[in-house]
Coordinates of C-alpha atoms in Angstrom, one line a residue:
X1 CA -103.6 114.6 -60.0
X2 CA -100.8 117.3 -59.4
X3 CA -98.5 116.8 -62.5
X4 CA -95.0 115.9 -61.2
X5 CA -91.6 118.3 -62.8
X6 CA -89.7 116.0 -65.2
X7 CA -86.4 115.4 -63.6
X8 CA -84.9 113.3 -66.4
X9 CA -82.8 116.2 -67.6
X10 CA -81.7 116.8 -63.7
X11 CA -77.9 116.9 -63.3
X12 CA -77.6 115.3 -59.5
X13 CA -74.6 115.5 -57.2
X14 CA -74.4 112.6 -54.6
X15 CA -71.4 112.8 -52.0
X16 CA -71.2 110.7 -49.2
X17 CA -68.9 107.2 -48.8
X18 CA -70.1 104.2 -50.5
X19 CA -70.1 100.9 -48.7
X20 CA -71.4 96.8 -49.3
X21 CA -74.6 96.0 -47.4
X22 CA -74.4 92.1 -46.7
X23 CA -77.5 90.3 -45.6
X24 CA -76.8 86.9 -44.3
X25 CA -80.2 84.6 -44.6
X26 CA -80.6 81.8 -42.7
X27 CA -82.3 79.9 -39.8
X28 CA -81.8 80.0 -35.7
X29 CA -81.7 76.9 -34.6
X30 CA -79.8 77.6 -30.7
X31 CA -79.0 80.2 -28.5
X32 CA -74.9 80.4 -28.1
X33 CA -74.0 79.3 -24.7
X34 CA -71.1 82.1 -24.8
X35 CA -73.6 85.2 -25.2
X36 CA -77.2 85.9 -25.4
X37 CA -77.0 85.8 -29.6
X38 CA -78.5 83.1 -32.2
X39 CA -76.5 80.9 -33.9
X40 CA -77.5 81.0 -37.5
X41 CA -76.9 78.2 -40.2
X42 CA -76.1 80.7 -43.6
X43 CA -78.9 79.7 -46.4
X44 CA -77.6 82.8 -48.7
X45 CA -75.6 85.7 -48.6
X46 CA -77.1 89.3 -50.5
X47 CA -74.5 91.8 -51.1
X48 CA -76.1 95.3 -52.1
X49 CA -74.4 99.2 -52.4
X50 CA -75.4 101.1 -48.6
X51 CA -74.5 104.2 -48.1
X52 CA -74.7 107.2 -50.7
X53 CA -74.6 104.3 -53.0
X54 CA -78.0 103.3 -52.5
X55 CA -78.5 107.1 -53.0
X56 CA -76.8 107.1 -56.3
X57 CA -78.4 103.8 -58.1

């Protein structure tokens, strides 16, 4: 096995904007008669860092 440099002492940079991912869970019961798209009933709603911030953490 190839040994791997330790990066625990690497100083890191990360630009980029930082933005909420929100991931609605639930279940699709109908079709909406307006457009083609599910209609969901919400179960639970996970908010997690997109962007560079799921770079960063």
């Amino acid at each position: 096995m190839t040994k791997l440099p330790k990066f625990r002492d690497a100083k890191v940079l990360v630009i980029g904007d930082v933005m909420l991912d929100r991931f609605w869970q639930g279940a699709a019961t109908r079709i909406s008669p307006e457009a083609p798209v599910p209609v969901v009933k919400v179960a639970g709603v996970d908010d997690r860092p997109g962007g560079a911030g799921n770079v960063a953490i």
